mmCIF file of C-alpha atoms in Angstrom:
data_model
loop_
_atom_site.group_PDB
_atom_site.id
_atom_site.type_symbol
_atom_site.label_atom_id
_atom_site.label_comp_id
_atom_site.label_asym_id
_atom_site.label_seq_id
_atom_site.Cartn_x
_atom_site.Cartn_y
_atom_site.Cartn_z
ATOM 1 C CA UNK A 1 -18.250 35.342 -2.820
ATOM 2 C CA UNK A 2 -21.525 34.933 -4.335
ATOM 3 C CA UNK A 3 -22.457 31.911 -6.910
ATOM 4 C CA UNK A 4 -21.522 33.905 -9.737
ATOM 5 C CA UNK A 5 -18.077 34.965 -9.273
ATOM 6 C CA UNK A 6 -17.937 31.135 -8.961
ATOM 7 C CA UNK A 7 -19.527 29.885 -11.623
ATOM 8 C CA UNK A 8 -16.265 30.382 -13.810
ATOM 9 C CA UNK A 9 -15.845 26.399 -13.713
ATOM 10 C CA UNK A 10 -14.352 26.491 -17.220
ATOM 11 C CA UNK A 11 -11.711 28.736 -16.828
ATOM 12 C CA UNK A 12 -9.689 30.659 -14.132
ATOM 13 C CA UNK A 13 -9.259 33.743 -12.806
ATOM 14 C CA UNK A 14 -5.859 34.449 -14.523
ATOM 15 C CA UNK A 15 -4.135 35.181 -11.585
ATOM 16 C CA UNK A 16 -0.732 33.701 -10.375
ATOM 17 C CA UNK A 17 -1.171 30.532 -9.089
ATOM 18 C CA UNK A 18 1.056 29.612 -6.205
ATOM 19 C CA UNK A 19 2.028 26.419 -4.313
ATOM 20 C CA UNK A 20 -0.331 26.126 -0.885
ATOM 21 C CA UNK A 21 0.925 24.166 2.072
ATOM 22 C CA UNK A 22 -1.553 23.475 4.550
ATOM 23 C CA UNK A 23 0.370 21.274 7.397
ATOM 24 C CA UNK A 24 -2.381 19.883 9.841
ATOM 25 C CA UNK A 25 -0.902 18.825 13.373
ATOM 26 C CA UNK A 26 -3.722 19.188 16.048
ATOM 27 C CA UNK A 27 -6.103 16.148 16.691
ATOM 28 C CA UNK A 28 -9.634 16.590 15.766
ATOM 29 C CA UNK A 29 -12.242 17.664 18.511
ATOM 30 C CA UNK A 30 -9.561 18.743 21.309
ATOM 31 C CA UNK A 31 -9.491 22.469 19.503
ATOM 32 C CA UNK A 32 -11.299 23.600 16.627
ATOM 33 C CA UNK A 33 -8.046 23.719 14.633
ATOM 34 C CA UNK A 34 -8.951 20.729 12.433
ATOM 35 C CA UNK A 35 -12.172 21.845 11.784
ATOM 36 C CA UNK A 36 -11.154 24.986 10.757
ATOM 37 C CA UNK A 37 -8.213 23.961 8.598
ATOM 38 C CA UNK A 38 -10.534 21.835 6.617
ATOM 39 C CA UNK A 39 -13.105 25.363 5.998
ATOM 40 C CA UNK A 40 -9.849 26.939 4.726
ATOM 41 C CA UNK A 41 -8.636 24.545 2.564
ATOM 42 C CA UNK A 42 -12.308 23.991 0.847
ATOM 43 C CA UNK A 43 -12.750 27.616 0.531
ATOM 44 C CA UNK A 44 -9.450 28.220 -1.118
ATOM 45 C CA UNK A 45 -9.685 25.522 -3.202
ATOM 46 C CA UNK A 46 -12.047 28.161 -5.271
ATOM 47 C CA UNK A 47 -9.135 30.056 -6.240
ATOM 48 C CA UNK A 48 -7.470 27.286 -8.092
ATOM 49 C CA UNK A 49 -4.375 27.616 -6.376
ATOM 50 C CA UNK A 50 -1.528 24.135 -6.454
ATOM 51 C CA UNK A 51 -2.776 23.269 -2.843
ATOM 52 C CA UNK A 52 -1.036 20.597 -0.480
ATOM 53 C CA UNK A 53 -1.707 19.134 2.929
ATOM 54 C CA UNK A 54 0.514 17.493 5.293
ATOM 55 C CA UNK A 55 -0.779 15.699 8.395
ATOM 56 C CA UNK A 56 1.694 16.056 11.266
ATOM 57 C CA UNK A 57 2.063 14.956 14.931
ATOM 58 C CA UNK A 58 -1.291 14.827 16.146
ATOM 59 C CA UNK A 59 -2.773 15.640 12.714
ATOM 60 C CA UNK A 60 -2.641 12.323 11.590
ATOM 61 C CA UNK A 61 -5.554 11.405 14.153
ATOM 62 C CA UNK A 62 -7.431 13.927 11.670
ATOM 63 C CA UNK A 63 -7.522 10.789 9.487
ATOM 64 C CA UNK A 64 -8.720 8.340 11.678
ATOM 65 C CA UNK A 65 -11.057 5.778 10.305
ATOM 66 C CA UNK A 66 -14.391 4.756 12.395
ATOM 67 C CA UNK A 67 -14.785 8.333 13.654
ATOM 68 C CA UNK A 68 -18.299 8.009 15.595
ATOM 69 C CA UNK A 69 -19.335 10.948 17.465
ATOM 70 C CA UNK A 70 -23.152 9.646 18.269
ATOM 71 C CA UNK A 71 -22.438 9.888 21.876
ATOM 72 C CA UNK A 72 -20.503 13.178 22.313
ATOM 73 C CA UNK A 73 -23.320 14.804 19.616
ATOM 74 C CA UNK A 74 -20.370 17.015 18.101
ATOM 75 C CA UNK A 75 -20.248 17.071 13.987
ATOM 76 C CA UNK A 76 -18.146 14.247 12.542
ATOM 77 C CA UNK A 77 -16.557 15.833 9.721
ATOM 78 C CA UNK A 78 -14.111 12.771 8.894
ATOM 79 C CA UNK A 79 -16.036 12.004 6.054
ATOM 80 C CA UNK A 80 -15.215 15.594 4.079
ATOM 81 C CA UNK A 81 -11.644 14.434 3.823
ATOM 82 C CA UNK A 82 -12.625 12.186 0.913
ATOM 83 C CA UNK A 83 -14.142 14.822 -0.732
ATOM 84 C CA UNK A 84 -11.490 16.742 -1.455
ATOM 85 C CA UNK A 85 -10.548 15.228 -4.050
ATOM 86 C CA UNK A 86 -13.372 16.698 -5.712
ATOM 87 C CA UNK A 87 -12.248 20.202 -4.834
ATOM 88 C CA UNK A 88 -9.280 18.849 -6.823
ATOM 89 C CA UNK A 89 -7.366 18.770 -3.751
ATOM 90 C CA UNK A 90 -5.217 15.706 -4.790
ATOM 91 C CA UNK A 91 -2.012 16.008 -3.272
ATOM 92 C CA UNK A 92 -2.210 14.741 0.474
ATOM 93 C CA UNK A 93 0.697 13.784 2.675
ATOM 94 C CA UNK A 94 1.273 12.241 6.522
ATOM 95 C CA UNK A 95 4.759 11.975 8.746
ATOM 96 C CA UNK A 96 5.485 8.072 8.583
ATOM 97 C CA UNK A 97 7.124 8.586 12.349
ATOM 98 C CA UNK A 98 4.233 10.286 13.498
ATOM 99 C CA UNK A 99 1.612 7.848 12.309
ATOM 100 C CA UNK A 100 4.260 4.747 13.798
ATOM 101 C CA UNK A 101 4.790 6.646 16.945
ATOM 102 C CA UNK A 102 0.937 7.117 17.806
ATOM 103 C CA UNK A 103 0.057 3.611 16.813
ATOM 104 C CA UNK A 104 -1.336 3.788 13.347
ATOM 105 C CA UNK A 105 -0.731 2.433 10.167
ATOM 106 C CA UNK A 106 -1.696 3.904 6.739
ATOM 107 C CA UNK A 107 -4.601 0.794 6.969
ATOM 108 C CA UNK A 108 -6.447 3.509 9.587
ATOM 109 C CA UNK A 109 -6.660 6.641 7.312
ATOM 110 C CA UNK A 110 -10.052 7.454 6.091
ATOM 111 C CA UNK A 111 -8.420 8.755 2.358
ATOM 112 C CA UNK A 112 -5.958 7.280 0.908
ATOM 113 C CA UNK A 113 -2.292 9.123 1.284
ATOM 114 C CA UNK A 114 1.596 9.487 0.121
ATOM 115 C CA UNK A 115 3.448 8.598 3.693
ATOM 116 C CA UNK A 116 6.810 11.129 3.901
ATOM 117 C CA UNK A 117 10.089 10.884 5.461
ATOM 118 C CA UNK A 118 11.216 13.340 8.182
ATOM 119 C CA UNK A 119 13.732 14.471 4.550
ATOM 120 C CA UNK A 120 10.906 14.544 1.965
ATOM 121 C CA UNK A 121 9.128 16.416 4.241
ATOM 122 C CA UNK A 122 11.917 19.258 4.674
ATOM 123 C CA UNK A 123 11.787 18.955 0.880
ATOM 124 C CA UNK A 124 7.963 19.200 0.618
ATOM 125 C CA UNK A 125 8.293 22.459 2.508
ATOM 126 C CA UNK A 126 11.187 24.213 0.657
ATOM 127 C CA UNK A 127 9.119 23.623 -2.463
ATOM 128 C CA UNK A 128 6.095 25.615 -1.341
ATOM 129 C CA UNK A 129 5.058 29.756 -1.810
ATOM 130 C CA UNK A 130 3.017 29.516 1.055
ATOM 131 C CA UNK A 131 2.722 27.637 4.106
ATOM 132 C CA UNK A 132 -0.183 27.899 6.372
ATOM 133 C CA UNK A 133 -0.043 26.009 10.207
ATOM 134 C CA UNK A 134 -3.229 24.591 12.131
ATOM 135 C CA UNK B 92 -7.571 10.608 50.593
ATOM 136 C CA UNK B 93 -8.319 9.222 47.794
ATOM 137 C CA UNK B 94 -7.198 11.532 44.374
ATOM 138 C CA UNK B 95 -9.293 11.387 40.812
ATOM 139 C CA UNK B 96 -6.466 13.100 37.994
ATOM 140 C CA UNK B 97 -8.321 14.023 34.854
ATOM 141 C CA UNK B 98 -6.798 14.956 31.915
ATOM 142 C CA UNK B 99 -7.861 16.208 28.312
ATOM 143 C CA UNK B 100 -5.220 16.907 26.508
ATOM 144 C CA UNK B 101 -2.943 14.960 23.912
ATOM 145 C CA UNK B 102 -0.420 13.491 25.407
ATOM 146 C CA UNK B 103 1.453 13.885 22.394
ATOM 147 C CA UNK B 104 1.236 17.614 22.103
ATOM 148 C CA UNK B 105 1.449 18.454 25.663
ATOM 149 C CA UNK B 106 2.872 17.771 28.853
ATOM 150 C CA UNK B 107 -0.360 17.291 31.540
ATOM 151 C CA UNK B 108 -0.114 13.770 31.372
ATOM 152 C CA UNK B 109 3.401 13.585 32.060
ATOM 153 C CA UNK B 110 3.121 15.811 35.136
ATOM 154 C CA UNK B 111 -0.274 13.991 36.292
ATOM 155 C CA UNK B 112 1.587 10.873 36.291
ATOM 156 C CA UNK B 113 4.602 12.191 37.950
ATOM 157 C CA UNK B 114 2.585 13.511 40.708
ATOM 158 C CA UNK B 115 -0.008 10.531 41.171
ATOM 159 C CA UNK B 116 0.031 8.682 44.532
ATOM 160 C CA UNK B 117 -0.045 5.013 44.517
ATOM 161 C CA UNK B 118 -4.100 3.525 44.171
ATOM 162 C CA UNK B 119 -5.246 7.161 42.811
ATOM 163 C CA UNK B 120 -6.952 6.909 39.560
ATOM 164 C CA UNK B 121 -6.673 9.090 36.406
ATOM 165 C CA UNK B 122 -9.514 9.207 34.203
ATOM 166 C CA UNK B 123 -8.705 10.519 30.423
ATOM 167 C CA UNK B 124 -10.919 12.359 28.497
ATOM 168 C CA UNK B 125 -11.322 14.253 25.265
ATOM 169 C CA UNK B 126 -7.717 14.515 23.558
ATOM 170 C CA UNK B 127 -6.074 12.769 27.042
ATOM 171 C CA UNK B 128 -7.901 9.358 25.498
ATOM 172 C CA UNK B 129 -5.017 9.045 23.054
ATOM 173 C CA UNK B 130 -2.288 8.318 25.710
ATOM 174 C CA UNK B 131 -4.509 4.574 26.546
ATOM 175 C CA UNK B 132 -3.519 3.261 22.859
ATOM 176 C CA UNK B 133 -1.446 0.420 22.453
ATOM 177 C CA UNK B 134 1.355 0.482 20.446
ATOM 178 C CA UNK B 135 2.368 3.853 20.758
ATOM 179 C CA UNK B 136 5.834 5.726 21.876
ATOM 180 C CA UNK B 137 4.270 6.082 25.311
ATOM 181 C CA UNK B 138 2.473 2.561 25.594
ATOM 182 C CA UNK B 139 5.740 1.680 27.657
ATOM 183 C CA UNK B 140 5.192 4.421 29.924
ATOM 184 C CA UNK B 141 1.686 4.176 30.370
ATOM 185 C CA UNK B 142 2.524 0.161 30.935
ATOM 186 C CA UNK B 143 4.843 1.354 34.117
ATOM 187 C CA UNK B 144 1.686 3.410 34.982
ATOM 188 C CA UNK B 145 -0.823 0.863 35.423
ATOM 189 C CA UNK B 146 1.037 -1.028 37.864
ATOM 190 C CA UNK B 147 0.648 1.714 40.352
ATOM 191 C CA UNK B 148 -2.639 3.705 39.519
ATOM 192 C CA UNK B 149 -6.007 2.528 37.828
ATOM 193 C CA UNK B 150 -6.562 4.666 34.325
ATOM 194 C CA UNK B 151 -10.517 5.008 32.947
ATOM 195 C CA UNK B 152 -10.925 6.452 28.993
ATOM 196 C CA UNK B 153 -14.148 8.068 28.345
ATOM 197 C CA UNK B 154 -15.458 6.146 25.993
ATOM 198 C CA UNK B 155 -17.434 8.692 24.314
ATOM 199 C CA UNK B 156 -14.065 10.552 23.351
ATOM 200 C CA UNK B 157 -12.702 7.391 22.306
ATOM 201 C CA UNK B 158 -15.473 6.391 19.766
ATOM 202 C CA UNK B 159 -15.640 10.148 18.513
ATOM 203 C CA UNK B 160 -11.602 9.839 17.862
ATOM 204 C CA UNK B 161 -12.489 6.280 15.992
ATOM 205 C CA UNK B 162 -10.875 4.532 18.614
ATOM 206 C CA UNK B 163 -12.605 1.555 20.848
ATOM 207 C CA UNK B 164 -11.344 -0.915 23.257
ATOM 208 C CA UNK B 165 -9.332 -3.130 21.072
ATOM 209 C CA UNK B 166 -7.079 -0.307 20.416
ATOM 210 C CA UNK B 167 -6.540 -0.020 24.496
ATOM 211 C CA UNK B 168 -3.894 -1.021 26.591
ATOM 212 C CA UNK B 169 -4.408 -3.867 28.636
ATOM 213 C CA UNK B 170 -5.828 -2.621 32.037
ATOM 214 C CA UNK B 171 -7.345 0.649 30.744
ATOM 215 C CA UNK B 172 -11.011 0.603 31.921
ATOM 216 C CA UNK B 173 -13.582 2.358 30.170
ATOM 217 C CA UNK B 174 -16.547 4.329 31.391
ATOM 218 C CA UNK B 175 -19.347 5.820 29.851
ATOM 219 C CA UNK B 176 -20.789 9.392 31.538
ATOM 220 C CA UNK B 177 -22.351 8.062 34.456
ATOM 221 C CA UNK B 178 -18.993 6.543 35.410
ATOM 222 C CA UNK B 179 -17.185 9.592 34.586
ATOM 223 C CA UNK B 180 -20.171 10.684 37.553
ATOM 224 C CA UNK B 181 -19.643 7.702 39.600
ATOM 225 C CA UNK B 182 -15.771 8.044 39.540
ATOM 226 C CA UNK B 183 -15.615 11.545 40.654
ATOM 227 C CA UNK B 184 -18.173 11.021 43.708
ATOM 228 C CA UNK B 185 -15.917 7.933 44.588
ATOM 229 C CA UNK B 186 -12.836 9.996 44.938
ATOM 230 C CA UNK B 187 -12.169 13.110 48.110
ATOM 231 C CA UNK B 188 -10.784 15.181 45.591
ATOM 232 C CA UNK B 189 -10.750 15.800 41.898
ATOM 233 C CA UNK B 190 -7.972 17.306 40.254
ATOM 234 C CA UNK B 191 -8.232 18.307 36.607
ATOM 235 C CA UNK B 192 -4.562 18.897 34.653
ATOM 236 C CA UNK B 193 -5.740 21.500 32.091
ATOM 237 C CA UNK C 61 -36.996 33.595 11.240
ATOM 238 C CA UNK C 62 -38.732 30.910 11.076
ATOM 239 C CA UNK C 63 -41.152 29.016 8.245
ATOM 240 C CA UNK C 64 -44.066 27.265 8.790
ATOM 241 C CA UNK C 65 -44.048 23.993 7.256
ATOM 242 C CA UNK C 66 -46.931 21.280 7.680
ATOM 243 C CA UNK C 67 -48.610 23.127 10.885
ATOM 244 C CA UNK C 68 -44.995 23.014 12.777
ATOM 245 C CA UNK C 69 -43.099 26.355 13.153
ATOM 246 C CA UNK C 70 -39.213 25.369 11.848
ATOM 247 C CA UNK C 71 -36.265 28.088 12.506
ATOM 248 C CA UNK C 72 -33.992 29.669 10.145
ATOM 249 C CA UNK C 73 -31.134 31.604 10.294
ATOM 250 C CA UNK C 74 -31.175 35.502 8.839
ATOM 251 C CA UNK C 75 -30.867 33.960 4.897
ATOM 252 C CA UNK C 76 -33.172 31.635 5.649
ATOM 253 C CA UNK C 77 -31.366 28.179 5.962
ATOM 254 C CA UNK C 78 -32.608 25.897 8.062
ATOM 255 C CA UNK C 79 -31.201 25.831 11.922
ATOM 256 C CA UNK C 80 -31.190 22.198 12.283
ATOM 257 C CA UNK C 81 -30.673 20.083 8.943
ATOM 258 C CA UNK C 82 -32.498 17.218 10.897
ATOM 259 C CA UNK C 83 -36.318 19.215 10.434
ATOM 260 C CA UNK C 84 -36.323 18.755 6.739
ATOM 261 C CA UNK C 85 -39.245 17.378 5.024
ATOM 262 C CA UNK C 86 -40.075 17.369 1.970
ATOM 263 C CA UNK C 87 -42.667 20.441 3.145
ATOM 264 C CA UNK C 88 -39.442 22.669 3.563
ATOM 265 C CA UNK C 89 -38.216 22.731 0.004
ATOM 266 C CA UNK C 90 -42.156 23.406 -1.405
ATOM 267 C CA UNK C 91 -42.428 26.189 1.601
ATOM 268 C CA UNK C 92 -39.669 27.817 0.327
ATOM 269 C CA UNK C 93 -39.846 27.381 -3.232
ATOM 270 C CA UNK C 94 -43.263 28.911 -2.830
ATOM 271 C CA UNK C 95 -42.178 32.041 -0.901
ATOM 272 C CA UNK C 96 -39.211 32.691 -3.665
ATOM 273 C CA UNK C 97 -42.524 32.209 -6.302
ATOM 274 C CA UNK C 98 -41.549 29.118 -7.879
ATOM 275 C CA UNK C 99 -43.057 25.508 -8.081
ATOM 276 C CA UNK C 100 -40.981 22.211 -7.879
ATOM 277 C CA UNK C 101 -40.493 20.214 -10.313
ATOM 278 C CA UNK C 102 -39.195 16.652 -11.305
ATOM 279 C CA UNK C 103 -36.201 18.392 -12.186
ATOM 280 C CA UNK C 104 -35.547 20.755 -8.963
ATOM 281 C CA UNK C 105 -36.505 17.266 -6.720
ATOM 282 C CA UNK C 106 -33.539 15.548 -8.711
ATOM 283 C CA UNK C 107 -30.987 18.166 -7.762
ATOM 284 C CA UNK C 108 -32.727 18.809 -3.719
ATOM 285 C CA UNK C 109 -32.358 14.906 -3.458
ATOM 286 C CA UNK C 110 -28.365 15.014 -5.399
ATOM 287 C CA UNK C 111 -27.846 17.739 -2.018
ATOM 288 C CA UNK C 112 -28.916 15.419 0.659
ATOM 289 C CA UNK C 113 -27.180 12.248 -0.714
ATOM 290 C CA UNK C 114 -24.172 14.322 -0.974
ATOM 291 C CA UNK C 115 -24.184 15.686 2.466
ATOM 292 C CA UNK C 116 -25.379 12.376 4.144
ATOM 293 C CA UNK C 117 -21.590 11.057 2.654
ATOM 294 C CA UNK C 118 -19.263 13.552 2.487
ATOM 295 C CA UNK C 119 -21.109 16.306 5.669
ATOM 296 C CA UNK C 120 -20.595 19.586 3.640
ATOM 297 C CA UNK C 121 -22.934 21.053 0.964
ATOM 298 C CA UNK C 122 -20.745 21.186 -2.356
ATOM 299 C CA UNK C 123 -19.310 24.555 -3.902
ATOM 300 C CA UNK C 124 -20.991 24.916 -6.980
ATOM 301 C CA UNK C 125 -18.376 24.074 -9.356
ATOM 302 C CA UNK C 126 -18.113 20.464 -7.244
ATOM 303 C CA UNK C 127 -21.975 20.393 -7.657
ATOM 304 C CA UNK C 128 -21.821 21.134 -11.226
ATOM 305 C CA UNK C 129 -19.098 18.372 -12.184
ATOM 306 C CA UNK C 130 -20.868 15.896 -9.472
ATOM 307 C CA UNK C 131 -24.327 16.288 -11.185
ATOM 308 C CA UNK C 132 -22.544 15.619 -14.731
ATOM 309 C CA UNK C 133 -21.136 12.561 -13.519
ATOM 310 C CA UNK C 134 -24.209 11.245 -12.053
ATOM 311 C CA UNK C 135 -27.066 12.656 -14.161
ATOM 312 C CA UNK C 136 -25.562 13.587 -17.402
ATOM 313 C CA UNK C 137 -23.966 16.010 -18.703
ATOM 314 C CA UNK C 138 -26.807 17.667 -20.248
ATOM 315 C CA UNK C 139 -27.160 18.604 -16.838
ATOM 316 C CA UNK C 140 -24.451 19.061 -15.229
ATOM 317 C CA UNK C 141 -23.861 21.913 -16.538
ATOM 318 C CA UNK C 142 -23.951 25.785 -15.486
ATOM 319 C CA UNK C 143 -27.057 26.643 -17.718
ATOM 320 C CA UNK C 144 -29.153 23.977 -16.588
ATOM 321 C CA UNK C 145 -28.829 24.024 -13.117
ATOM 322 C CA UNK C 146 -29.357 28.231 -13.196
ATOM 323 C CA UNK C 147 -32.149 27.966 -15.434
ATOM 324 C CA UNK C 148 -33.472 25.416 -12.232
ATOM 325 C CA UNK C 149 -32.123 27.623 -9.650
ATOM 326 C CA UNK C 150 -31.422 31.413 -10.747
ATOM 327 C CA UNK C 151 -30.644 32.169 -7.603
ATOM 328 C CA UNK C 152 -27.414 30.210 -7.756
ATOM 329 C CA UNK C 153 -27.773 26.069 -7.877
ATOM 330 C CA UNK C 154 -25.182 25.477 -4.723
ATOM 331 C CA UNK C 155 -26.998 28.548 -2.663
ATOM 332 C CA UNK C 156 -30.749 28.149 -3.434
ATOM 333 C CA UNK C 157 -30.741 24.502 -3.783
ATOM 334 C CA UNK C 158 -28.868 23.667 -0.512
ATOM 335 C CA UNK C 159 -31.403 26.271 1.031
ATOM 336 C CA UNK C 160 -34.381 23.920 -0.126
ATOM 337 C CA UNK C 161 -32.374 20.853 0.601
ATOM 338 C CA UNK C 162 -32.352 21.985 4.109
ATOM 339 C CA UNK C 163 -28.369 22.304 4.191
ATOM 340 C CA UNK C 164 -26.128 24.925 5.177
ATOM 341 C CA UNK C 165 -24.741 27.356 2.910
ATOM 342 C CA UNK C 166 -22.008 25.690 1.250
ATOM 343 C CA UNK C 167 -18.330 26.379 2.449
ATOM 344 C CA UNK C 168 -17.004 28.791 -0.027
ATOM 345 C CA UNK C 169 -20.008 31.436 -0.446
ATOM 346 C CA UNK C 170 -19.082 33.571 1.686
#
């Protein structure tokens, strides 16, 4: 994609737009997973598509506050989370048992985000077009 | 002998730790690194097990991993040491053999 | 590839971004303004220095339609929008600006 084909800030493509899952279970680091998740998801969010993510099992760790990676010299890419919003990626989601069964609380994620039921999540999926696992 | 375990992967997601700890001989140590630096947290759904584990083997986080994963000692259960990369170095010259559960 | 900035040799990749964001200088963004035929001005420094306050925060260099909103909100929206920032940069704003700002190619130009 070149600058041009994306300069059409104003309008849209006209094509169908469809309902995006992205569900994010891998810890950050451990496998490039996260990482490459986050690419995606910035990347698509070009083609103005109704995009969700859900941060599962070890996902949630994705969202970590204090990330620090000084002494390991890897890229910290915590901080990109918050700008998603700005890619008008607006509609994030976590598993409340997997953020109480690795220790967290919604006071450790890095963006704010809506905390799901094992049920809304089954919902959450039903709902979608597309569903895309890291 | 004395027996160094390493593992490096979530203990969440996969079984190494599980099968490190079933296999650990009383006084070996079992140094966690990378994703393995989750299983020290407290107040998690395997702090209990990881309690019944420090009464018969000494665990080290890399602290590295831990800071990268915005975690630090506070976050640690009680008895969890942490070491920085020379200790990683120290601890595996101070153990016969070194097993890592990949 | 490489440029030649201030008497040090700096390396590029094959588009000529900068291999590691941390040898940027000022130097950089004249170099390469210069070898693309164009001098800086108050107005290209205000968009270069928008880049690397973006990317020290958020560690990605913005699509250009998240550049071209961000710039609005911060500088106006007499520029922040497509026009301006093309008549700046006719290359593309995200593309050659992130190039001078020493950044990576931003995630979504593929």
């Amino acid at each position: 994609m070149t600058d041009e084909t994306m300069l059409e800030e104003d309008g849209h493509s006209g094509g169908v737009v469809k309902k995006f899952l992205y569900v994010n279970r891998r810890a950050p680091y451990g496998s490039i997973y996260a990482l490459e998740s986050l690419e995606v998801v910035l990347i698509g969010a070009a083609f103005e598509q109704d995009v969700s993510l859900l941060f599962l099992d070890d996902g949630v760790f994705q969202l970590k506050k204090g990330q620090d990676t000084a002494m390991t010299d890897m890229k910290n890419f915590s901080p990109t989370y918050r700008a998603l919003e700005m890619y008008d990626v607006e509609k994030l989601y976590a598993d409340r048992e997997s953020i109480e069964q690795r220790g967290l609380t919604e006071d450790d994620l890095i963006v704010p985000v809506e905390v799901l039921s094992r049920d809304e999540i089954k919902d959450l999926m039903a709902q979608q077009d597309v569903v895309l696992s890291f | 002998m004395t027996m160094l375990h390493i593992v490096n992967k979530s203990p969440f997601e996969k079984t190494a730790l599980d099968s490190c700890l079933r296999y650990a001989q009383q006084d070996s140590a079992v140094l966690l690194i990378e994703d393995g630096v989750y299983a020290a947290l407290r107040g998690t759904s395997l702090s209990e097990k990881m309690r019944r584990a420090l009464e018969t083997v000494k665990v080290y986080a890399l602290e590295p991993d831990l800071k990268t994963r915005g975690m630090d000692q506070s976050r640690l259960l009680d008895g969890v040491e942490l070491v920085d990369y020379g200790g990683f170095v120290d601890l595996t010259v101070a153990h016969d053999i070194v097993q890592s559960w990949l | 590839m490489s440029i030649e900035v201030n008497g040090k040799t700096l390396q590029t990749d094959e588009e000529g971004y900068l291999a590691d964001l941390n040898d940027w200088e000022p130097g950089v963004a004249e170099v390469m303004a210069n070898v693309d035929g164009y001098e800086l001005t108050e107005n290209h420094w205000e968009v270069i220095n928008f880049l690397r306050e973006y990317y020290e925060e958020y560690q990605i260099a913005p699509a250009v339609r998240v550049l071209t909103k961000a710039i609005g909100k911060k500088l106006g929206k007499d520029k922040g929008n497509s026009k301006y920032l093309y008549e700046l940069f006719p290359y593309g704003p995200a593309k050659q600006a992130c190039k001078y700002a020493g950044l990576p190619k931003p995630t979504g130009c593929v």
